[in-house]
Amino acid sequence: MDPNTLKFATSHEWVHLDDGTATVGISDFAVRELTDLVYIELPEVGRTVSIGDSFGEVESVKAVSDLYAPVAGEIVEVNEALRNDLSPLSDDAFGAGWIAKIKTDNSSETSELMDYNAYQKFCESEKG
Amino acid sequence: MRNKLATQSLFELSAAGRRATTFPESDVGAGPLDELLPAEQLAESPPPLPELSEPTVVRHFVNLSTLNMSVDTHFYPLGSCTMKYNPKRHERLARFGGIGDLHPYAHPEDSQGMLAVLYDLQEMLAEIAGLPAVSLHPAAGAQGELTALLVAAAWFRDRGEERTKVLFPSSAHGTNPASAALAGFKTVQLNKSAGGLVDFDELVSQVDDSTAVFMITNPNTLGIFEKEIVRISQLLHDHGALVYIDGANMNANVGITRPGDFGGDMMHYNVHKTFTGPHGAGGPGAGPIAVRDFLADYLPAPVVQKTGEGYELATPSRSIGRMRSFFGNVGILLRGYFYLRTLGASGLKDVAEQAVLNANYLKAKLADVLPVPDGEWCLHEFVASAKRVKDERGITAMDIAKRLLDYGFHAPTVYFPLVVPEAMMIEPTETESMETLDCFAKAIRTIVTEDPEFLHSAPHTTPISRPDEVAAGRNPVFRWTPACDS
Amino acid sequence: MAYLLNTEDQQQKMLESIGADSVADLFRGIPDAVRVEGLLRLPPALTEMELEAEVAERAAENVSAARVCFLGGGAYDHFVPAVVDEIAGRGEFYTAYTPYQPEASQGSLQAFFEYQTLICQLTGMEVANASLYEGGTAVSEAAFMAMRVTNRHTKVAVLGSVHPEYRQVLETYTGNLDCEVVTIPTPDGTCDLNRAAEALDERTACLIVQHPNFFGCLEDAAKLTQIAHEVGALSVVSFDPISLGVLKNPGSYGADIAVAEGQPLGIPLQYGGPYLGVLASKKDFVRKMPGRIVSEARDREGRACYVLGLQTREQHIRREKATSNICTNQGLLALRATVYLSLLGPQGLREAAELCCRKAHFAAEQLSSSDEFDLMFDRPFFKEFALRCRGGAAAARDRARASGFDVGPELSRFSSMGSAFTDEALLVAVTEQRTREEIDELASVFNVP
């Protein structure tokens, strides 16, 4: 997916909105910062999340990071393939590395999120 | 020389029919067990443990022991861990008949010697802390923290105060925030550093009437005394909050300064650091706490009290309860007692002085290759930075740490605290000689000139080389199975 | 002083190289106002010889240790083979630190990996950690673990027959949290299954069972596990490691978390600690586990080796979000248990368990034939049982003491912890070390012919 079509949260999740369904993942920047990933805890399908809820975890040897829901709604699908192979998270963060799909009924709630340009600037400031 | 035959796993060494320990025949009859216990509760066969002979067991574990570095065999300058010599006399005394074999529910009249020793230890720890009430109950430092925070919570509750926040600097040990969270508090980390010390202005901005406790290690994890500690304590007290002193670094304070005198209301000791309880490759420890008089009634049970003729176990009137079963980690507490009785007041002060002398000497010897960013002189430990060698030669703190193993030195603590880039936290302790420190310094000075590629793959002489932790993390194996053999 | 090494000359040289005038100078950073003036008020220093004499004197006052031990209640006088002391007494093990540097700690790491495996073999569980403090905190840690696994944080249920001190620890640990601890009364010595079912609901994170329980009686741990599972709660079972020489293990009946006081596994009594907290569980819950865990790995040459695994759960990395605040564990005691289980093997453990069980039943029969005692509970028991003493438990214990026997504890010690903890109730524990002769002599104190 072209990152320019995505929205980003300050906690490094990306969202792609498509007709009430939000596809969610974490950015390539976040994956790099975590270094070699070893495990992902995916959310349960059917769970309802509010914005900012922790809905899973990614773990490296050195750190664990919570996944925070960038939109509210019901988890309708998770990327089962990641359970056995985490490489899509680093190789194709904005595509095959998607984590969950959230059915959302309110499309305006992404207003707090950044576009790719703003997100890249945000990451620069995090590094500094 | 490694004996690879003997260090195969116990399970590979097993052969059906072998055994070591046997027991006497039953002298009370040997009828079918299901006459005593319901048949449906009985296992069909005993657990599938390995079957081994005694010589095999001995050779296995003795050989395994030779794969370790330890204080008995090597210099072990692990910062924040106070790896000092563990006196052999303690080991013998702790096993004495009447001590090592005393049951925790022995009648108090039949355990007066033990209670007297524990009472004396309470008194000595109160004196060293400058805080009058001591509980020997907590099993380790982290449990001491949790205990004290629960004591604080109960005290505030009794006063009708709702205080929800625990503050700590970013250089705090991980146990501080973990204990605060477990005790039900909201954790607030102070992120700024003023030359390695707490940033007073940041603290001012965070302290308010919802602050319960400020947890601080002093000297801090950089080995620097918080010189504003009195002002810091005053600020907390002005807001009605309490000050907790993490006693991990007490080796620099003993006989020199007391947490109770510099404003602490509560503290824990790590008997296994400061007072020579051996670390046992991860434990046991003992984490007694000392508190101010107004908190004494909240201490966990039991405490030892003096009566007219002797000693008894008592439950303080507003006690938070129990933190563990039985009295405490008595075996470790006793080693602390033996140590303090061996040193006396003057010996204890010598410990702090010599520990600080050794640390400063080593710091000076390394200053030009591994500079220490903060502080002029350190106390019992210092945090050097390998940033410059990393920038100039691509050699990391981890490379140096691993290569030190080849030179016969245990590695310092690395990458903690996070406030120092490429941190190497070095605590030599007082039980090392100048000659050892000289050799260690020379080893580091040599290492930073070695081929970086060679260092990245260090160590080269240890029983194993660097493990692949990423692969282990992806496919962790926590127990032996027959498939492990392949 | 024996443990300091630098001579006066050396100290002078060191000061010169530091650029300090005196050792006192190095403490400049500590404000004068908070310095100790002079010396602390501590007892005078003793030489090794003097200390040994004094400790010997104190030890002799602990006359309980010289008596024949029928004391129980969670700590037992089991036999400890010499090899256990010998191995645990090796400085390479007991003076090492936590094995954070795997290249310099393979001895301890392999021993802990073997410990984890032995605990799995013993319990029938899939994964064990490398130890917790002791049996009481292990129960609380298991309860917190169950809360994380079930995502139910407001209620745990515990049987009244669980060790009263373990229950007190649980109450203290949850004291400042929004978590209700529901105690299911066990006035008859074991749990009534209907009562357990009534106490549980879909808010309950776990049901905590001790089996054999504090009174020595066997619980129906299998049914209680089912009852917990019916409401989606976890089954936490606190077991006696020796009992698993004869009893079905927690894994066989589906327990989710198995915990224990590991003291019976080769650890001396030493007045209550250090002991060993055992914790094992189903593999799926491993990331919710507290404490250190050793994992197998490969080094750069592909050789099998061991490392501390899943460290990101722990406080030094995860801080306030860690699965526990525990840092120091009980490594040396885990080593003792490893050596002990290696020495006993399956047959030795079965023999020890059978001897405890047979001797306890013999003792119960002998003592209950005295006019002064009844068995409190008509329930199957393993190595420990509760007596109802007509003349009061304290008086019975005193008579035994006067004749060279230590029996107990009296349950009145825990009088606030349930209706069974009366002034008449006395526990008696019988290990493989007690002989028929000793049991007969104890009975004769109470007029059993």
PDB file of C-alpha atoms in Angstrom, chain B residues 7 9-11 19-21 23 27 29-31 33 37 40-43 47-50 54 60-61 64-65 68-72 76 78 81 83 86-89 91-92 97-98 100-103 105-107 109-111 113-114 127 142-143 157 170 172 174-175 178-179 181-184 187 256-257 272 278-284 320 322-326 328-331 341-343 345 354 356 358 361 376-377 402 430-431 433-435 456-457 459 464-468 477-480, chain C residues 1 3-6 10-11 14 17 19 25 27-28 34-36 40-41 45-46 48 52 54-55 58-59 61-65 67 71-73 75 83 90-98 101 103-108 110 112-114 116-118 121 125-126 134 137 163 165 168-169 172-173 176-177 211 219 244 246-248 269-274 292-293 295-296 298-301 303 307 315 319-320 325 328-333 342-343 346 348 351 355 358-359 381 397 401 409 413-414 436:
ATOM      1  CA  THR B   7      27.638 -32.020  30.988  1.00  0.00           C
ATOM      2  CA  SER B   9      21.702 -33.010  30.117  1.00  0.00           C
ATOM      3  CA  LEU B  10      20.513 -35.099  33.060  1.00  0.00           C
ATOM      4  CA  PHE B  11      17.950 -36.608  30.744  1.00  0.00           C
ATOM      5  CA  ARG B  19      19.362 -44.752  41.068  1.00  0.00           C
ATOM      6  CA  ALA B  20      21.172 -42.841  43.793  1.00  0.00           C
ATOM      7  CA  THR B  21      19.048 -42.294  46.922  1.00  0.00           C
ATOM      8  CA  PHE B  23      15.057 -45.283  51.536  1.00  0.00           C
ATOM      9  CA  ASP B  27       8.597 -50.232  59.444  1.00  0.00           C
ATOM     10  CA  GLY B  29       3.601 -52.209  57.179  1.00  0.00           C
ATOM     11  CA  ALA B  30       3.488 -52.155  53.413  1.00  0.00           C
ATOM     12  CA  GLY B  31      -0.079 -52.997  52.413  1.00  0.00           C
ATOM     13  CA  LEU B  33      -1.583 -47.965  49.002  1.00  0.00           C
ATOM     14  CA  LEU B  37      -5.709 -43.311  49.693  1.00  0.00           C
ATOM     15  CA  GLU B  40      -8.846 -42.479  41.792  1.00  0.00           C
ATOM     16  CA  GLN B  41      -6.323 -40.080  43.348  1.00  0.00           C
ATOM     17  CA  LEU B  42      -3.341 -42.351  42.742  1.00  0.00           C
ATOM     18  CA  ALA B  43      -0.998 -42.002  39.778  1.00  0.00           C
ATOM     19  CA  PRO B  47       6.778 -39.059  37.532  1.00  0.00           C
ATOM     20  CA  PRO B  48       9.068 -39.733  34.545  1.00  0.00           C
ATOM     21  CA  LEU B  49      12.141 -38.235  36.192  1.00  0.00           C
ATOM     22  CA  PRO B  50      15.602 -39.226  34.947  1.00  0.00           C
ATOM     23  CA  GLU B  54      25.161 -40.844  42.499  1.00  0.00           C
ATOM     24  CA  HIS B  60      27.425 -33.689  36.119  1.00  0.00           C
ATOM     25  CA  PHE B  61      26.922 -30.811  38.535  1.00  0.00           C
ATOM     26  CA  LEU B  64      28.507 -27.639  35.234  1.00  0.00           C
ATOM     27  CA  SER B  65      29.798 -25.484  38.059  1.00  0.00           C
ATOM     28  CA  ASN B  68      30.285 -20.439  35.601  1.00  0.00           C
ATOM     29  CA  MET B  69      32.131 -17.310  36.522  1.00  0.00           C
ATOM     30  CA  SER B  70      31.627 -16.457  40.177  1.00  0.00           C
ATOM     31  CA  VAL B  71      32.994 -14.216  42.910  1.00  0.00           C
ATOM     32  CA  ASP B  72      34.956 -17.151  44.287  1.00  0.00           C
ATOM     33  CA  TYR B  76      32.901  -9.616  39.058  1.00  0.00           C
ATOM     34  CA  LEU B  78      28.779  -5.920  37.965  1.00  0.00           C
ATOM     35  CA  CYS B  81      24.907  -5.750  42.146  1.00  0.00           C
ATOM     36  CA  MET B  83      29.423  -8.651  44.017  1.00  0.00           C
ATOM     37  CA  ASN B  86      31.064 -14.000  50.532  1.00  0.00           C
ATOM     38  CA  PRO B  87      32.812 -15.081  53.736  1.00  0.00           C
ATOM     39  CA  LYS B  88      33.092 -18.833  54.159  1.00  0.00           C
ATOM     40  CA  ARG B  89      32.502 -18.623  57.909  1.00  0.00           C
ATOM     41  CA  GLU B  91      28.268 -20.797  55.293  1.00  0.00           C
ATOM     42  CA  ARG B  92      29.437 -22.933  58.178  1.00  0.00           C
ATOM     43  CA  GLY B  97      22.542 -27.590  64.368  1.00  0.00           C
ATOM     44  CA  GLY B  98      19.865 -25.472  66.050  1.00  0.00           C
ATOM     45  CA  GLY B 100      19.896 -24.639  59.832  1.00  0.00           C
ATOM     46  CA  ASP B 101      17.458 -27.281  61.072  1.00  0.00           C
ATOM     47  CA  LEU B 102      15.080 -25.109  63.113  1.00  0.00           C
ATOM     48  CA  HIS B 103      11.438 -25.410  62.059  1.00  0.00           C
ATOM     49  CA  TYR B 105       6.760 -23.219  63.767  1.00  0.00           C
ATOM     50  CA  ALA B 106       9.132 -24.078  66.603  1.00  0.00           C
ATOM     51  CA  HIS B 107       7.666 -22.807  69.857  1.00  0.00           C
ATOM     52  CA  GLU B 109      10.313 -20.650  74.004  1.00  0.00           C
ATOM     53  CA  ASP B 110      12.309 -23.248  72.095  1.00  0.00           C
ATOM     54  CA  SER B 111      13.815 -20.811  69.614  1.00  0.00           C
ATOM     55  CA  GLY B 113      18.525 -18.083  70.407  1.00  0.00           C
ATOM     56  CA  MET B 114      17.171 -17.506  66.916  1.00  0.00           C
ATOM     57  CA  GLU B 127      20.844   2.000  63.543  1.00  0.00           C
ATOM     58  CA  ALA B 142      11.747  -5.832  45.229  1.00  0.00           C
ATOM     59  CA  GLN B 143       9.477  -7.350  47.849  1.00  0.00           C
ATOM     60  CA  ARG B 157      -5.775   5.310  54.040  1.00  0.00           C
ATOM     61  CA  SER B 170      14.204   7.395  34.855  1.00  0.00           C
ATOM     62  CA  ALA B 172      15.501   3.920  38.807  1.00  0.00           C
ATOM     63  CA  GLY B 174      12.893  -1.499  37.015  1.00  0.00           C
ATOM     64  CA  THR B 175      11.632  -2.942  40.273  1.00  0.00           C
ATOM     65  CA  ALA B 178       6.955  -2.550  38.832  1.00  0.00           C
ATOM     66  CA  SER B 179       6.441  -2.574  42.615  1.00  0.00           C
ATOM     67  CA  ALA B 181       2.158  -0.719  39.827  1.00  0.00           C
ATOM     68  CA  LEU B 182       1.689  -3.943  41.777  1.00  0.00           C
ATOM     69  CA  ALA B 183       0.806  -1.903  44.867  1.00  0.00           C
ATOM     70  CA  GLY B 184      -1.969  -0.206  42.872  1.00  0.00           C
ATOM     71  CA  THR B 187       3.594   5.487  38.116  1.00  0.00           C
ATOM     72  CA  ILE B 256      28.931   7.320  56.449  1.00  0.00           C
ATOM     73  CA  THR B 257      25.379   8.605  56.056  1.00  0.00           C
ATOM     74  CA  HIS B 272      22.554 -10.220  49.472  1.00  0.00           C
ATOM     75  CA  PRO B 278      25.736 -14.927  48.326  1.00  0.00           C
ATOM     76  CA  HIS B 279      23.781 -14.300  45.125  1.00  0.00           C
ATOM     77  CA  GLY B 280      23.235 -17.978  44.381  1.00  0.00           C
ATOM     78  CA  ALA B 281      23.098 -17.402  40.597  1.00  0.00           C
ATOM     79  CA  GLY B 282      19.943 -15.353  40.959  1.00  0.00           C
ATOM     80  CA  GLY B 283      18.914 -15.697  44.571  1.00  0.00           C
ATOM     81  CA  PRO B 284      17.932 -16.078  47.360  1.00  0.00           C
ATOM     82  CA  ILE B 320      -0.635  -4.678  56.458  1.00  0.00           C
ATOM     83  CA  ARG B 322       1.874 -10.997  55.455  1.00  0.00           C
ATOM     84  CA  MET B 323       4.066 -10.697  52.383  1.00  0.00           C
ATOM     85  CA  ARG B 324       5.132 -14.357  52.350  1.00  0.00           C
ATOM     86  CA  SER B 325       4.765 -17.462  54.475  1.00  0.00           C
ATOM     87  CA  PHE B 326       6.868 -17.939  57.607  1.00  0.00           C
ATOM     88  CA  GLY B 328      11.549 -14.486  56.250  1.00  0.00           C
ATOM     89  CA  ASN B 329      14.659 -15.562  54.357  1.00  0.00           C
ATOM     90  CA  VAL B 330      16.381 -16.311  57.641  1.00  0.00           C
ATOM     91  CA  GLY B 331      19.326 -18.134  56.068  1.00  0.00           C
ATOM     92  CA  ARG B 341      29.059  -8.879  64.025  1.00  0.00           C
ATOM     93  CA  THR B 342      32.386  -9.499  62.293  1.00  0.00           C
ATOM     94  CA  LEU B 343      32.795  -5.887  61.147  1.00  0.00           C
ATOM     95  CA  ALA B 345      30.937  -0.036  63.426  1.00  0.00           C
ATOM     96  CA  GLN B 354      37.421   1.107  50.559  1.00  0.00           C
ATOM     97  CA  VAL B 356      34.586   4.124  47.164  1.00  0.00           C
ATOM     98  CA  ASN B 358      38.423   1.219  44.636  1.00  0.00           C
ATOM     99  CA  TYR B 361      40.759   4.405  41.376  1.00  0.00           C
ATOM    100  CA  GLU B 376      33.730  14.474  39.470  1.00  0.00           C
ATOM    101  CA  TRP B 377      34.228  11.674  41.956  1.00  0.00           C
ATOM    102  CA  LYS B 402      31.985  -9.818  26.066  1.00  0.00           C
ATOM    103  CA  GLU B 430      35.907  -3.220  48.569  1.00  0.00           C
ATOM    104  CA  THR B 431      37.007  -6.857  48.445  1.00  0.00           C
ATOM    105  CA  SER B 433      42.986  -5.458  45.463  1.00  0.00           C
ATOM    106  CA  MET B 434      44.750  -2.707  43.579  1.00  0.00           C
ATOM    107  CA  GLU B 435      46.542  -5.409  41.586  1.00  0.00           C
ATOM    108  CA  HIS B 456      32.092  -8.237  17.568  1.00  0.00           C
ATOM    109  CA  SER B 457      32.442 -12.001  17.733  1.00  0.00           C
ATOM    110  CA  PRO B 459      34.059 -13.937  23.571  1.00  0.00           C
ATOM    111  CA  ILE B 464      30.017 -21.010  24.280  1.00  0.00           C
ATOM    112  CA  SER B 465      30.082 -17.990  22.004  1.00  0.00           C
ATOM    113  CA  ARG B 466      27.331 -15.370  21.797  1.00  0.00           C
ATOM    114  CA  PRO B 467      23.932 -17.056  21.640  1.00  0.00           C
ATOM    115  CA  ASP B 468      21.437 -16.171  18.938  1.00  0.00           C
ATOM    116  CA  VAL B 477      12.311 -23.999  24.243  1.00  0.00           C
ATOM    117  CA  PHE B 478      11.818 -24.109  28.009  1.00  0.00           C
ATOM    118  CA  ARG B 479      12.257 -27.792  28.759  1.00  0.00           C
ATOM    119  CA  TRP B 480      14.186 -30.766  27.531  1.00  0.00           C
TER     120      TRP B 480
ATOM    121  CA  MET C   1      39.755  -6.497  58.605  1.00  0.00           C
ATOM    122  CA  TYR C   3      37.967  -8.901  53.733  1.00  0.00           C
ATOM    123  CA  LEU C   4      39.914  -5.781  52.731  1.00  0.00           C
ATOM    124  CA  LEU C   5      43.003  -6.059  50.580  1.00  0.00           C
ATOM    125  CA  ASN C   6      44.694  -2.756  49.906  1.00  0.00           C
ATOM    126  CA  GLN C  10      48.562   1.030  48.071  1.00  0.00           C
ATOM    127  CA  GLN C  11      45.793   3.242  49.370  1.00  0.00           C
ATOM    128  CA  MET C  14      45.512   5.022  44.689  1.00  0.00           C
ATOM    129  CA  SER C  17      46.343   8.499  41.033  1.00  0.00           C
ATOM    130  CA  GLY C  19      44.066  13.156  42.699  1.00  0.00           C
ATOM    131  CA  ASP C  25      37.813  13.686  50.392  1.00  0.00           C
ATOM    132  CA  PHE C  27      32.853  11.609  50.038  1.00  0.00           C
ATOM    133  CA  ARG C  28      32.743  15.372  49.426  1.00  0.00           C
ATOM    134  CA  VAL C  34      23.718  14.356  56.812  1.00  0.00           C
ATOM    135  CA  ARG C  35      27.013  12.669  57.710  1.00  0.00           C
ATOM    136  CA  VAL C  36      27.293  10.238  60.574  1.00  0.00           C
ATOM    137  CA  LEU C  40      27.448   3.988  64.513  1.00  0.00           C
ATOM    138  CA  ARG C  41      26.331   2.325  67.707  1.00  0.00           C
ATOM    139  CA  ALA C  45      33.577  -6.581  66.123  1.00  0.00           C
ATOM    140  CA  LEU C  46      34.239 -10.279  66.764  1.00  0.00           C
ATOM    141  CA  GLU C  48      35.825 -15.666  63.537  1.00  0.00           C
ATOM    142  CA  GLU C  52      31.550 -19.043  66.220  1.00  0.00           C
ATOM    143  CA  GLU C  54      28.664 -16.925  70.321  1.00  0.00           C
ATOM    144  CA  VAL C  55      26.595 -18.427  67.518  1.00  0.00           C
ATOM    145  CA  ARG C  58      22.630 -19.046  70.539  1.00  0.00           C
ATOM    146  CA  ALA C  59      22.100 -22.220  68.519  1.00  0.00           C
ATOM    147  CA  GLU C  61      19.093 -22.181  72.948  1.00  0.00           C
ATOM    148  CA  ASN C  62      17.017 -23.342  69.986  1.00  0.00           C
ATOM    149  CA  VAL C  63      16.081 -26.554  71.697  1.00  0.00           C
ATOM    150  CA  SER C  64      13.269 -27.286  69.270  1.00  0.00           C
ATOM    151  CA  ALA C  65      15.802 -28.428  66.695  1.00  0.00           C
ATOM    152  CA  ARG C  67      13.536 -32.681  69.361  1.00  0.00           C
ATOM    153  CA  LEU C  71       6.005 -30.208  62.875  1.00  0.00           C
ATOM    154  CA  GLY C  72       4.433 -29.388  59.519  1.00  0.00           C
ATOM    155  CA  GLY C  73       2.144 -26.716  58.144  1.00  0.00           C
ATOM    156  CA  ALA C  75       7.672 -26.869  56.018  1.00  0.00           C
ATOM    157  CA  VAL C  83      25.205 -34.604  47.553  1.00  0.00           C
ATOM    158  CA  ARG C  90      30.215 -25.051  45.482  1.00  0.00           C
ATOM    159  CA  GLY C  91      31.256 -21.417  45.277  1.00  0.00           C
ATOM    160  CA  GLU C  92      30.988 -21.458  41.468  1.00  0.00           C
ATOM    161  CA  PHE C  93      27.237 -21.833  41.949  1.00  0.00           C
ATOM    162  CA  TYR C  94      26.448 -19.895  45.075  1.00  0.00           C
ATOM    163  CA  THR C  95      28.706 -16.882  44.498  1.00  0.00           C
ATOM    164  CA  ALA C  96      27.599 -16.301  40.894  1.00  0.00           C
ATOM    165  CA  TYR C  97      25.101 -13.607  39.945  1.00  0.00           C
ATOM    166  CA  THR C  98      21.933 -13.936  37.879  1.00  0.00           C
ATOM    167  CA  GLN C 101      25.963 -13.126  30.627  1.00  0.00           C
ATOM    168  CA  GLU C 103      28.789 -17.145  27.983  1.00  0.00           C
ATOM    169  CA  ALA C 104      29.956 -16.999  31.610  1.00  0.00           C
ATOM    170  CA  SER C 105      26.989 -18.760  33.211  1.00  0.00           C
ATOM    171  CA  GLN C 106      26.266 -21.944  31.296  1.00  0.00           C
ATOM    172  CA  GLY C 107      26.571 -24.015  34.477  1.00  0.00           C
ATOM    173  CA  SER C 108      23.722 -22.263  36.257  1.00  0.00           C
ATOM    174  CA  GLN C 110      21.806 -25.504  32.243  1.00  0.00           C
ATOM    175  CA  PHE C 112      17.909 -24.122  35.723  1.00  0.00           C
ATOM    176  CA  PHE C 113      16.842 -25.529  32.360  1.00  0.00           C
ATOM    177  CA  GLU C 114      17.055 -28.981  33.927  1.00  0.00           C
ATOM    178  CA  GLN C 116      12.337 -26.426  34.645  1.00  0.00           C
ATOM    179  CA  THR C 117      12.248 -29.775  32.883  1.00  0.00           C
ATOM    180  CA  LEU C 118      12.155 -31.748  36.147  1.00  0.00           C
ATOM    181  CA  GLN C 121       8.020 -33.981  34.539  1.00  0.00           C
ATOM    182  CA  MET C 125       2.644 -29.238  33.186  1.00  0.00           C
ATOM    183  CA  GLU C 126       4.128 -27.881  29.955  1.00  0.00           C
ATOM    184  CA  GLU C 134       8.419 -19.401  48.192  1.00  0.00           C
ATOM    185  CA  THR C 137       4.000 -15.650  47.074  1.00  0.00           C
ATOM    186  CA  HIS C 163      -2.497 -22.570  53.878  1.00  0.00           C
ATOM    187  CA  GLU C 165      -0.473 -17.781  55.499  1.00  0.00           C
ATOM    188  CA  GLN C 168      -2.964 -13.847  54.120  1.00  0.00           C
ATOM    189  CA  VAL C 169      -0.293 -13.098  51.522  1.00  0.00           C
ATOM    190  CA  THR C 172      -2.022  -8.346  51.460  1.00  0.00           C
ATOM    191  CA  TYR C 173      -0.918  -8.441  47.832  1.00  0.00           C
ATOM    192  CA  ASN C 176      -4.626  -1.918  47.562  1.00  0.00           C
ATOM    193  CA  LEU C 177      -6.156  -3.220  44.322  1.00  0.00           C
ATOM    194  CA  HIS C 211      -3.998 -30.449  47.331  1.00  0.00           C
ATOM    195  CA  GLU C 219      -9.142 -32.292  47.764  1.00  0.00           C
ATOM    196  CA  LEU C 244       3.470 -36.485  43.469  1.00  0.00           C
ATOM    197  CA  VAL C 246       2.065 -41.325  44.506  1.00  0.00           C
ATOM    198  CA  LEU C 247      -0.712 -38.862  43.629  1.00  0.00           C
ATOM    199  CA  LYS C 248      -1.955 -37.862  40.185  1.00  0.00           C
ATOM    200  CA  LEU C 269      14.203 -25.803  57.406  1.00  0.00           C
ATOM    201  CA  GLN C 270      16.323 -22.782  58.475  1.00  0.00           C
ATOM    202  CA  TYR C 271      13.459 -21.184  60.392  1.00  0.00           C
ATOM    203  CA  GLY C 272      11.279 -20.452  57.379  1.00  0.00           C
ATOM    204  CA  GLY C 273      13.512 -19.536  54.493  1.00  0.00           C
ATOM    205  CA  PRO C 274      14.968 -19.216  52.006  1.00  0.00           C
ATOM    206  CA  ARG C 292      12.891 -15.685  35.069  1.00  0.00           C
ATOM    207  CA  ILE C 293      12.701 -18.464  32.532  1.00  0.00           C
ATOM    208  CA  SER C 295      15.386 -21.047  27.224  1.00  0.00           C
ATOM    209  CA  GLU C 296      17.486 -23.240  24.993  1.00  0.00           C
ATOM    210  CA  ARG C 298      22.236 -21.907  19.780  1.00  0.00           C
ATOM    211  CA  ASP C 299      25.502 -20.030  19.849  1.00  0.00           C
ATOM    212  CA  ARG C 300      27.277 -18.696  16.739  1.00  0.00           C
ATOM    213  CA  GLU C 301      28.854 -22.055  16.100  1.00  0.00           C
ATOM    214  CA  ARG C 303      26.167 -25.336  19.670  1.00  0.00           C
ATOM    215  CA  VAL C 307      19.948 -18.145  27.881  1.00  0.00           C
ATOM    216  CA  GLN C 315      10.723  -5.554  35.425  1.00  0.00           C
ATOM    217  CA  ARG C 319       9.050  -1.719  34.329  1.00  0.00           C
ATOM    218  CA  GLU C 320       5.499  -0.822  35.439  1.00  0.00           C
ATOM    219  CA  ASN C 325       8.082  -6.914  40.308  1.00  0.00           C
ATOM    220  CA  THR C 328      15.879 -11.897  42.690  1.00  0.00           C
ATOM    221  CA  ASN C 329      14.559 -15.445  42.567  1.00  0.00           C
ATOM    222  CA  GLN C 330      15.682 -18.545  44.449  1.00  0.00           C
ATOM    223  CA  GLY C 331      18.350 -19.863  42.089  1.00  0.00           C
ATOM    224  CA  LEU C 332      20.390 -21.701  44.688  1.00  0.00           C
ATOM    225  CA  LEU C 333      17.292 -23.424  46.056  1.00  0.00           C
ATOM    226  CA  SER C 342      18.154 -36.204  40.171  1.00  0.00           C
ATOM    227  CA  LEU C 343      19.210 -38.291  43.144  1.00  0.00           C
ATOM    228  CA  PRO C 346      11.063 -41.804  39.955  1.00  0.00           C
ATOM    229  CA  GLY C 348      13.130 -42.724  45.109  1.00  0.00           C
ATOM    230  CA  GLU C 351       9.452 -44.502  48.069  1.00  0.00           C
ATOM    231  CA  LEU C 355       6.864 -43.860  53.485  1.00  0.00           C
ATOM    232  CA  ARG C 358       2.199 -45.004  55.539  1.00  0.00           C
ATOM    233  CA  LYS C 359       3.880 -43.521  58.595  1.00  0.00           C
ATOM    234  CA  PHE C 381      -4.924 -37.516  53.935  1.00  0.00           C
ATOM    235  CA  ARG C 397       1.874 -29.753  72.356  1.00  0.00           C
ATOM    236  CA  ARG C 401       7.644 -30.940  74.054  1.00  0.00           C
ATOM    237  CA  PRO C 409       1.431 -26.068  64.619  1.00  0.00           C
ATOM    238  CA  ARG C 413      -2.283 -19.672  65.619  1.00  0.00           C
ATOM    239  CA  PHE C 414      -4.446 -18.782  62.600  1.00  0.00           C
ATOM    240  CA  ARG C 436       7.879 -46.548  64.166  1.00  0.00           C
TER     241      ARG C 436
END
